[in-house]
PDB file of C-alpha atoms and ligand atoms in Angstrom:
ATOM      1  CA  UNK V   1      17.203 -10.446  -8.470  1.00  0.00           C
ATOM      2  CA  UNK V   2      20.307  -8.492  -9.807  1.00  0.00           C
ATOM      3  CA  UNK V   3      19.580  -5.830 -12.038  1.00  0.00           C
ATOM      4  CA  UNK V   4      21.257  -2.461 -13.142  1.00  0.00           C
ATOM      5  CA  UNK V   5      19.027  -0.839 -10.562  1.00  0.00           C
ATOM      6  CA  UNK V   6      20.788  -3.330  -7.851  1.00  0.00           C
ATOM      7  CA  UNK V   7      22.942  -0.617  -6.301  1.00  0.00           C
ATOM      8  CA  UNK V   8      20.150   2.114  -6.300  1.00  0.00           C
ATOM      9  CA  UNK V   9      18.040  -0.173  -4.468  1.00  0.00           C
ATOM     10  CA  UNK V  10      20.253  -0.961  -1.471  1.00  0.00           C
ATOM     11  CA  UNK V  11      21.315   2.914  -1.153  1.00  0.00           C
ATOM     12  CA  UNK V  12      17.634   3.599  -1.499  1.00  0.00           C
ATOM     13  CA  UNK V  13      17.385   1.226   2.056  1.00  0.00           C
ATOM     14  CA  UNK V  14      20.264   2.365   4.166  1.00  0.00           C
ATOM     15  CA  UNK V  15      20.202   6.459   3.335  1.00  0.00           C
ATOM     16  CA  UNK V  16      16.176   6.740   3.350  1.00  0.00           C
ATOM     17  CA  UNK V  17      14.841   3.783   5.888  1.00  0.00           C
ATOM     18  CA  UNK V  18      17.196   2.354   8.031  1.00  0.00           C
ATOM     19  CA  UNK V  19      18.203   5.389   9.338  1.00  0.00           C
ATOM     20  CA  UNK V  20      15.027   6.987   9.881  1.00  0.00           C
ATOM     21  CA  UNK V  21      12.730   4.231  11.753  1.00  0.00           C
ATOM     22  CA  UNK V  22      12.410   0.982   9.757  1.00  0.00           C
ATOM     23  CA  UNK V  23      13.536  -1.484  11.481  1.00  0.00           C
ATOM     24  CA  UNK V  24      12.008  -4.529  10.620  1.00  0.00           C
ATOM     25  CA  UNK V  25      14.124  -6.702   8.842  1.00  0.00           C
ATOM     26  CA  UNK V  26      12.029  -8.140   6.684  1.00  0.00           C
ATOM     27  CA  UNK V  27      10.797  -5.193   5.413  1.00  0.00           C
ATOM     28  CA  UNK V  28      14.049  -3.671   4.530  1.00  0.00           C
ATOM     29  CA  UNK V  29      14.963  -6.668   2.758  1.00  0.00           C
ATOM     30  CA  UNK V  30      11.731  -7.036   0.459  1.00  0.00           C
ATOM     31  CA  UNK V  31      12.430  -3.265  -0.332  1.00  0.00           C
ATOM     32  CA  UNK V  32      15.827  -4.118  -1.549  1.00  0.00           C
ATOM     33  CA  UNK V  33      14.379  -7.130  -3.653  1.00  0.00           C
ATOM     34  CA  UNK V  34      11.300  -5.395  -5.250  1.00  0.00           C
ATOM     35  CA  UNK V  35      11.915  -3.792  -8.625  1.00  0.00           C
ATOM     36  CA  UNK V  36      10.316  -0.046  -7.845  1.00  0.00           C
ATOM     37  CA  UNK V  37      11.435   1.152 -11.131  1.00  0.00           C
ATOM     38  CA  UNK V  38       9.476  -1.312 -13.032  1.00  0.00           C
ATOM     39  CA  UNK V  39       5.591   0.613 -11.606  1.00  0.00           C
ATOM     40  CA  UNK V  40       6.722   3.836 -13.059  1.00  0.00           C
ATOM     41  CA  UNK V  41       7.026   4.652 -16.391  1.00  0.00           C
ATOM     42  CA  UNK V  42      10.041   4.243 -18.808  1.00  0.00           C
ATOM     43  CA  UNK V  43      10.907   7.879 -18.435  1.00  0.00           C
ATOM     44  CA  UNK V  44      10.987   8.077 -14.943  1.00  0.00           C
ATOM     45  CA  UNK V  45      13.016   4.876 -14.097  1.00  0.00           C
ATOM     46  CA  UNK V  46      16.070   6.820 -13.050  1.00  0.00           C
ATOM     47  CA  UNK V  47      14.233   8.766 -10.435  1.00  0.00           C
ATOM     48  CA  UNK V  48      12.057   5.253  -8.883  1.00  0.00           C
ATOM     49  CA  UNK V  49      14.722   5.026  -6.008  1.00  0.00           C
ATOM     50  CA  UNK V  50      14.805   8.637  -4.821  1.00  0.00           C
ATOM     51  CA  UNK V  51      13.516  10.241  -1.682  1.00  0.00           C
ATOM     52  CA  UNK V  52      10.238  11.280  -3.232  1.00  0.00           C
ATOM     53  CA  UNK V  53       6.720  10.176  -4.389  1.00  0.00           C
ATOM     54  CA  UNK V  54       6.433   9.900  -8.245  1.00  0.00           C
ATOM     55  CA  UNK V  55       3.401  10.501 -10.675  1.00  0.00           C
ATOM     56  CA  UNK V  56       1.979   7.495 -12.549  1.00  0.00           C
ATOM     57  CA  UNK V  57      -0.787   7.408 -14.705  1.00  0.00           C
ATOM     58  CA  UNK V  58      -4.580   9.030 -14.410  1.00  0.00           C
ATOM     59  CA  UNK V  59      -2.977  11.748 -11.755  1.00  0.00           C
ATOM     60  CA  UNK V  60      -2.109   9.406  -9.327  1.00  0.00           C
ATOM     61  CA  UNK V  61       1.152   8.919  -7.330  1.00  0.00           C
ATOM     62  CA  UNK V  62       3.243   6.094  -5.880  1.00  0.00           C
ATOM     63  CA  UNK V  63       4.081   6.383  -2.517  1.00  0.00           C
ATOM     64  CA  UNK V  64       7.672   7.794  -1.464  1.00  0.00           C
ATOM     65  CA  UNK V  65       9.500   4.215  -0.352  1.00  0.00           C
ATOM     66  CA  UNK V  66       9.656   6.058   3.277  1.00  0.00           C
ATOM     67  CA  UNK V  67       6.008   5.555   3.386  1.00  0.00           C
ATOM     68  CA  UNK V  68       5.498   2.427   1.579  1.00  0.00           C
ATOM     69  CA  UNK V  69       8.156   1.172   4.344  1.00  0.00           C
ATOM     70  CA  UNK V  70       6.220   2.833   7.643  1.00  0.00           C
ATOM     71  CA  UNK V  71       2.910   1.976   6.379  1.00  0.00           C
ATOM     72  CA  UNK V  72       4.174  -1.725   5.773  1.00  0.00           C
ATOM     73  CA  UNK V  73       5.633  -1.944   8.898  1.00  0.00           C
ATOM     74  CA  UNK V  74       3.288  -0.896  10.731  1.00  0.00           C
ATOM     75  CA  UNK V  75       0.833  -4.085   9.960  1.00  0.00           C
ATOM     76  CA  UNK V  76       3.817  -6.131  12.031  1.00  0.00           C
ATOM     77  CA  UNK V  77       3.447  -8.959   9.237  1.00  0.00           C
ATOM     78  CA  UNK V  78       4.468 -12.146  10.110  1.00  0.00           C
ATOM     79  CA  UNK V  79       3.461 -14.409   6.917  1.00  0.00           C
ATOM     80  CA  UNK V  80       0.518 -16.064   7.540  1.00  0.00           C
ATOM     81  CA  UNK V  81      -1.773 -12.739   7.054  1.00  0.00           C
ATOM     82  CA  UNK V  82      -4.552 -11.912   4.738  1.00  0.00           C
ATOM     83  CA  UNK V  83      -4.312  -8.340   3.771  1.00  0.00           C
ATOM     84  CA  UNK V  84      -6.595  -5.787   1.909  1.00  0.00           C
ATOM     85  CA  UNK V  85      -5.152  -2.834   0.197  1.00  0.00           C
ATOM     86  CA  UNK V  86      -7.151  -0.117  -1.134  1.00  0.00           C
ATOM     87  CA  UNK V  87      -5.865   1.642  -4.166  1.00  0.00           C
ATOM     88  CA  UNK V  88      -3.451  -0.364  -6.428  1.00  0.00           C
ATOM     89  CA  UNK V  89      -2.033   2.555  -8.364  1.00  0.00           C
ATOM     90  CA  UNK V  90       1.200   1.342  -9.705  1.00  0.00           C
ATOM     91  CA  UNK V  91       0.971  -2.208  -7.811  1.00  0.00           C
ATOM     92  CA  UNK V  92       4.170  -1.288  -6.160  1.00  0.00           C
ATOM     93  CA  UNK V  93       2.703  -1.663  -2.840  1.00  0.00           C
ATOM     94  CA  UNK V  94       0.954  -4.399  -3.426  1.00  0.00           C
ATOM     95  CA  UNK V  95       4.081  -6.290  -4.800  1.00  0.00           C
ATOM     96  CA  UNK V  96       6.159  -5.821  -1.390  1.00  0.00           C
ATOM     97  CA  UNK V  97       2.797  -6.303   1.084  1.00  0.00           C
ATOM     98  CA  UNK V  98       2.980  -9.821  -1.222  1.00  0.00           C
ATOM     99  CA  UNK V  99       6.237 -11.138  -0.087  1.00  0.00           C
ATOM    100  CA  UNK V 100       5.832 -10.435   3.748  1.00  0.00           C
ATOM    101  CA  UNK V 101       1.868 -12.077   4.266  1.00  0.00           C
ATOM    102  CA  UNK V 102       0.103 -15.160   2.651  1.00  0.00           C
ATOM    103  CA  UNK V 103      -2.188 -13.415   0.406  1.00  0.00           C
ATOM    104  CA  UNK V 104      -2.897  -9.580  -0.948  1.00  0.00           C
ATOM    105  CA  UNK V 105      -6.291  -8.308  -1.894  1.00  0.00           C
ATOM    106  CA  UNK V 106      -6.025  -5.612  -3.868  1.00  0.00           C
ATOM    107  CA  UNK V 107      -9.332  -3.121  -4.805  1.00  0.00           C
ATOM    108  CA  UNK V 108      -8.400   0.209  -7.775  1.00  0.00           C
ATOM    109  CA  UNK V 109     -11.368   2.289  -9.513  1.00  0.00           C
ATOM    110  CA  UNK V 110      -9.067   3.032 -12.033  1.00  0.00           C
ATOM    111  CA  UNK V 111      -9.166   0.202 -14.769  1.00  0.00           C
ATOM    112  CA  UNK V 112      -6.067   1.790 -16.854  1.00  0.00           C
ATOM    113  CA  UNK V 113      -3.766   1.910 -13.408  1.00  0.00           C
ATOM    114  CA  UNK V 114      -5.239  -1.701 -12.129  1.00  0.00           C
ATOM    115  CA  UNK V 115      -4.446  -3.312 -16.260  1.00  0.00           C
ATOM    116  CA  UNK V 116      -0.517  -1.505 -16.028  1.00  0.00           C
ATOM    117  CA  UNK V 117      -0.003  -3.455 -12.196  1.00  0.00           C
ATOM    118  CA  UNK V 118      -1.835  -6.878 -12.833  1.00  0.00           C
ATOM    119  CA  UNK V 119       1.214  -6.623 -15.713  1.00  0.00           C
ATOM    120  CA  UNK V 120       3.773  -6.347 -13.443  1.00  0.00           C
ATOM    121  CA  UNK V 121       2.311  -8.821 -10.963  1.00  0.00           C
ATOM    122  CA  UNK V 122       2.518 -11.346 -13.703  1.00  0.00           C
ATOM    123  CA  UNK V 123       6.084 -10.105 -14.776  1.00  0.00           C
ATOM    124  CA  UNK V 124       6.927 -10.728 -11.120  1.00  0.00           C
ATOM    125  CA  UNK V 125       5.238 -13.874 -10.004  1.00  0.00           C
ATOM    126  CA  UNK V 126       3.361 -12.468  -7.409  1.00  0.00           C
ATOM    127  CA  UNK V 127       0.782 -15.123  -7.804  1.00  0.00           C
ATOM    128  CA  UNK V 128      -0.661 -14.350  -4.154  1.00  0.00           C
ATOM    129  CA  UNK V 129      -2.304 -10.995  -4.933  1.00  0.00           C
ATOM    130  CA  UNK V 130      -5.895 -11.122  -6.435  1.00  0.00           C
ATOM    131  CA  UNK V 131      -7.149  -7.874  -7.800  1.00  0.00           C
ATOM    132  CA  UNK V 132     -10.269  -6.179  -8.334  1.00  0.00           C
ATOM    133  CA  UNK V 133     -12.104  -3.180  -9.829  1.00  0.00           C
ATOM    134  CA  UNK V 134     -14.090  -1.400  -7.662  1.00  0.00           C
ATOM    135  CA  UNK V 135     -14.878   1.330  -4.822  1.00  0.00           C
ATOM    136  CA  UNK V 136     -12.712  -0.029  -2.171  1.00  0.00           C
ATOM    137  CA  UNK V 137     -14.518   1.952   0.124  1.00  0.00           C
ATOM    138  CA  UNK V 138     -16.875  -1.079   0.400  1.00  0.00           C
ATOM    139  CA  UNK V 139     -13.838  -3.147   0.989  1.00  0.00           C
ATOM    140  CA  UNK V 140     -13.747  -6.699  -0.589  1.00  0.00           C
ATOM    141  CA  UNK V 141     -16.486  -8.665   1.203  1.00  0.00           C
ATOM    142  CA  UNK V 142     -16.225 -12.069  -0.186  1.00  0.00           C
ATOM    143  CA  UNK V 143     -12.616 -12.141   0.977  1.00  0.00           C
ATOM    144  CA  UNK V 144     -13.046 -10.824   4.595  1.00  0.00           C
ATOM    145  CA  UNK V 145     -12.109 -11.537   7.073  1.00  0.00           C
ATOM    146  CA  UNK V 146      -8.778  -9.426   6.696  1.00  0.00           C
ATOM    147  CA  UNK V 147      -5.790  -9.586   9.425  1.00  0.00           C
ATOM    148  CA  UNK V 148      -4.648  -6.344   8.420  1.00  0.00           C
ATOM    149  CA  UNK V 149      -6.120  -3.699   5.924  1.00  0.00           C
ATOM    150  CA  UNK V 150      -3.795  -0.711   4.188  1.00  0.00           C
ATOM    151  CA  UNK V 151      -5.235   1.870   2.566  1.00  0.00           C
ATOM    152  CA  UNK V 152      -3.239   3.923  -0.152  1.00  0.00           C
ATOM    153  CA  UNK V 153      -5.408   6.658  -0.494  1.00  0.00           C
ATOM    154  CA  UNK V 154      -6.385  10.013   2.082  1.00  0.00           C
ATOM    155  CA  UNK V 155     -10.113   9.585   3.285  1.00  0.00           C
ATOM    156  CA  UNK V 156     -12.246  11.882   4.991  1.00  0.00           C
ATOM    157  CA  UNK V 157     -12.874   8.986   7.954  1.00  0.00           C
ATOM    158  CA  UNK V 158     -12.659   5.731   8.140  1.00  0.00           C
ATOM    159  CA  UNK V 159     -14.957   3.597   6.077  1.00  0.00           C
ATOM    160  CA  UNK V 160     -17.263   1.479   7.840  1.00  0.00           C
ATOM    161  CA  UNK V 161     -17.133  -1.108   5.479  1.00  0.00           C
ATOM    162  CA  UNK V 162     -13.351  -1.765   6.516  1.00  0.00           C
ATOM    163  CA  UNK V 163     -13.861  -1.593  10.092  1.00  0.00           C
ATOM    164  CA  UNK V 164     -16.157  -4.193   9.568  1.00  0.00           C
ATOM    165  CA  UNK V 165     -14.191  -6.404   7.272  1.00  0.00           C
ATOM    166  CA  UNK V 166     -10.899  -6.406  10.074  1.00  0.00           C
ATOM    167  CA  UNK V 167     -10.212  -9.640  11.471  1.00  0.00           C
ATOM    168  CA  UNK V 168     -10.087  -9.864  15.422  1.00  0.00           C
ATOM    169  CA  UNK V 169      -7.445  -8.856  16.266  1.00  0.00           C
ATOM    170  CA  UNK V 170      -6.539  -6.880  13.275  1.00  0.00           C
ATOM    171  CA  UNK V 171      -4.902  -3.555  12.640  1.00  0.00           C
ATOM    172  CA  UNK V 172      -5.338  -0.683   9.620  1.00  0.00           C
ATOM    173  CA  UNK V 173      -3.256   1.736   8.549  1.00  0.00           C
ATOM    174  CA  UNK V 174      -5.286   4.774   6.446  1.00  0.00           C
ATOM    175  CA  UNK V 175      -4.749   8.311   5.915  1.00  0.00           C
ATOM    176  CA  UNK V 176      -7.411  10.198   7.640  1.00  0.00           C
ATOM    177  CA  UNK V 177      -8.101  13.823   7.245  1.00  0.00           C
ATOM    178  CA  UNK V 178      -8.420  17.292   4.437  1.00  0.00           C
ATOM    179  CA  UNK V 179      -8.282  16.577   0.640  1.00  0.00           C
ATOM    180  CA  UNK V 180      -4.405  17.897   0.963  1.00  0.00           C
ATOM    181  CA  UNK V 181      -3.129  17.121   3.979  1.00  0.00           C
ATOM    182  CA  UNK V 182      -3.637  13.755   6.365  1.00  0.00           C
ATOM    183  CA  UNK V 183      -2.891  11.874   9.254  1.00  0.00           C
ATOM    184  CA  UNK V 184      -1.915   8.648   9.413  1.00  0.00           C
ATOM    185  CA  UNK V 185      -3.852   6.416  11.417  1.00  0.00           C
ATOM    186  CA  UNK V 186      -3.275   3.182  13.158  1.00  0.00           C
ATOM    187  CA  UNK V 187      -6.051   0.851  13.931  1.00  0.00           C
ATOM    188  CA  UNK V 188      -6.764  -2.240  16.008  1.00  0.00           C
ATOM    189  CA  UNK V 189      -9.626  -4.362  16.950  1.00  0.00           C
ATOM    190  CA  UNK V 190      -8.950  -6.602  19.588  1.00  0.00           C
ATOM    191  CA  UNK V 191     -11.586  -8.509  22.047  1.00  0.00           C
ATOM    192  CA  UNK V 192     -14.181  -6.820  19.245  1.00  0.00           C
ATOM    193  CA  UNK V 193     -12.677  -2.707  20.436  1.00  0.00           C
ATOM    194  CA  UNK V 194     -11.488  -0.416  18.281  1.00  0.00           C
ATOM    195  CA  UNK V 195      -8.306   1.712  19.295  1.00  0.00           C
ATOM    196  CA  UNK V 196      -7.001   4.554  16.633  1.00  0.00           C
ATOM    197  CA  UNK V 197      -3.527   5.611  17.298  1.00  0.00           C
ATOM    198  CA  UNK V 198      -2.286   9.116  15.097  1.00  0.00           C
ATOM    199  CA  UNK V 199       1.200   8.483  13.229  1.00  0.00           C
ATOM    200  CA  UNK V 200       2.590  11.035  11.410  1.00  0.00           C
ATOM    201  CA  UNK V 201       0.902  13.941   8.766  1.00  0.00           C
ATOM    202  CA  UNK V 202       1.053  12.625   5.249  1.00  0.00           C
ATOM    203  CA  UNK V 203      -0.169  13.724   1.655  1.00  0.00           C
ATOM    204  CA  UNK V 204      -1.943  11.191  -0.016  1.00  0.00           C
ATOM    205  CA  UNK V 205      -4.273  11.625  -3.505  1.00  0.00           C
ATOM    206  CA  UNK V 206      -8.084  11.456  -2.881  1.00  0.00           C
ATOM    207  CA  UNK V 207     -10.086   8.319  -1.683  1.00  0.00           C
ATOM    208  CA  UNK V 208     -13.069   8.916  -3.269  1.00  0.00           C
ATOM    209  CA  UNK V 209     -16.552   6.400  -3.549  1.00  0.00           C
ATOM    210  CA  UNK V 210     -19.376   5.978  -0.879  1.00  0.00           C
ATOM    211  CA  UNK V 211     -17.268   6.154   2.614  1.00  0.00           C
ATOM    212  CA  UNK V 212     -14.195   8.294   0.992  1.00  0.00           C
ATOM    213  CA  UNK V 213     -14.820  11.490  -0.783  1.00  0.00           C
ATOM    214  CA  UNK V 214     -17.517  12.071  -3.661  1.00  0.00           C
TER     215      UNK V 214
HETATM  216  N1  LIG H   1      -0.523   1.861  -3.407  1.00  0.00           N
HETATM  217  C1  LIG H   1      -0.252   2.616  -4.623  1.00  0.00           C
HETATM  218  C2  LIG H   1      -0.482   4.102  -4.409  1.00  0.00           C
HETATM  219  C3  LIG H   1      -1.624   4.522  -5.240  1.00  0.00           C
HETATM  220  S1  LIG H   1      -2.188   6.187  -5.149  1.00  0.00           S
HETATM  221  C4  LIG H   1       1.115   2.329  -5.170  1.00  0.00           C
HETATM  222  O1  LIG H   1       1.896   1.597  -4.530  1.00  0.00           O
HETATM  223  O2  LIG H   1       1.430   2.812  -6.265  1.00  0.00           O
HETATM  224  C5  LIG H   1      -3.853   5.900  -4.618  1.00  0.00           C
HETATM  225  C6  LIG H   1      -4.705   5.059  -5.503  1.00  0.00           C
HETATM  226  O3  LIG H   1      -5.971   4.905  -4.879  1.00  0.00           O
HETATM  227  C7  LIG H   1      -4.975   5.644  -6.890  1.00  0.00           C
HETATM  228  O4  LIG H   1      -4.580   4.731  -7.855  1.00  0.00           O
HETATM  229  C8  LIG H   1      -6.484   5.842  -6.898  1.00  0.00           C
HETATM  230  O5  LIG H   1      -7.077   5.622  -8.157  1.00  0.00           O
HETATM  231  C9  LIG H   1      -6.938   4.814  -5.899  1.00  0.00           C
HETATM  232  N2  LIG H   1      -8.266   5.030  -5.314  1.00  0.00           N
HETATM  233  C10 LIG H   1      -8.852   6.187  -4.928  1.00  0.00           C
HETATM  234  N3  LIG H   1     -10.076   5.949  -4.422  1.00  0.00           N
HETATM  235  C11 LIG H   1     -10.280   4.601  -4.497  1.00  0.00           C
HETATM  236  C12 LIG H   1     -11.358   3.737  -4.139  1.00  0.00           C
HETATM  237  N4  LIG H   1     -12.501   4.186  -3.588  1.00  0.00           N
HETATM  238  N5  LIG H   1     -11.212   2.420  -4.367  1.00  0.00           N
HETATM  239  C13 LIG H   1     -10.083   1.919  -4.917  1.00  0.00           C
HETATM  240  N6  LIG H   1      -9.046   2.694  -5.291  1.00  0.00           N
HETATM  241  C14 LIG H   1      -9.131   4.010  -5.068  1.00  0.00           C
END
């Protein structure tokens, strides 16, 4: 889709991922495609492409596209996948994760942030995400189980619920660790065990329900 944001995009994807570890294809090419600017608000739309996280509403953020990109690659989508995010936010996530699997689950606690994305979700056609409002921390049982679970939020561990909800063989990416600070974590089940692999430190706003913080 051509729009006057066209050129931002594709500088966004050669100056800020290609060069500093995205690789897969197909993720550098949904990132070119997906309209960023549209899950941030009117006042902000000249800053959606740059090297930065932005506020949205209800003091939340959306993800630097450096993250979005490692966090997406690292669930190795090939199309066919059923994948749970926790924490919505803007929907921006959601919206690429949607054009690289076969279905999106999406869980947000905050009804005014989960009304603003299901809007762009219909604006876009992204007719394979389902959303919900609720304490993802519990996951999305009636869906499981998921191939591959993201979650857009920093937890103090990982919640149990998720763990159980992964798919064999399935992988998670979540930031684990202090209210300010995180690590990104990678994990698999495979054969029914449970590797975690440590990515790189993030900052991520607060998971908080019944596994996350209270
Ligand atoms: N993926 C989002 C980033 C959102 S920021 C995007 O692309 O814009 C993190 C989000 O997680 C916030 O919207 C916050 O409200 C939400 N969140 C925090 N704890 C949650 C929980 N227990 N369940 C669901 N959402 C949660």
């Amino acid at each position: 889709m051509m729009d006057r944001f066209t050129t931002a995009r594709e500088r966004m994807v050669s100056e800020q991922l290609a060069c500093r570890g995205i690789s897969d294809s197909n993720v550098l090419k949904v990132m070119s495609e997906v309209p960023r600017h549209l899950f941030v608000d009117d006042a902000m739309q000249g800053r959606a492409y740059g090297d930065h996280p932005l506020p949205i509403a209800s003091d939340q953020t959306i993800s630097q596209p450096l993250i979005v990109a490692a966090m997406t690659q690292a669930l190795q989508l090939q199309g066919t996948e059923k994948v749970l995010e926790i924490g919505t936010g803007s929907g921006y996530q959601a919206a690429v994760l949607s054009r690289l699997c076969a279905n999106v689950y999406t869980v947000e606690r905050i009804n005014t942030l989960l009304a603003g994305a299901r809007k762009i979700f219909d604006q876009l056609r992204c007719y394979n995400i389902l959303s919900r409002l609720d304490d993802g921390t519990m996951g999305w049982r009636e869906h499981a189980p998921y191939d591959a679970i993201i979650v857009t939020a920093g937890s103090p561990e990982i919640p149990e619920p998720l763990i159980d909800q992964l798919a064999d063989p399935g992988r998670m990416v979540i930031p684990v660790g202090e209210r300010d600070v995180q690590e990104l974590h990678y994990l698999t089940k495979i054969d029914g065990e449970i590797e975690v692999q440590q990515l790189e430190s993030v900052r991520f706003v607060s998971l908080i329900g019944e596994h996350g913080w209270k």
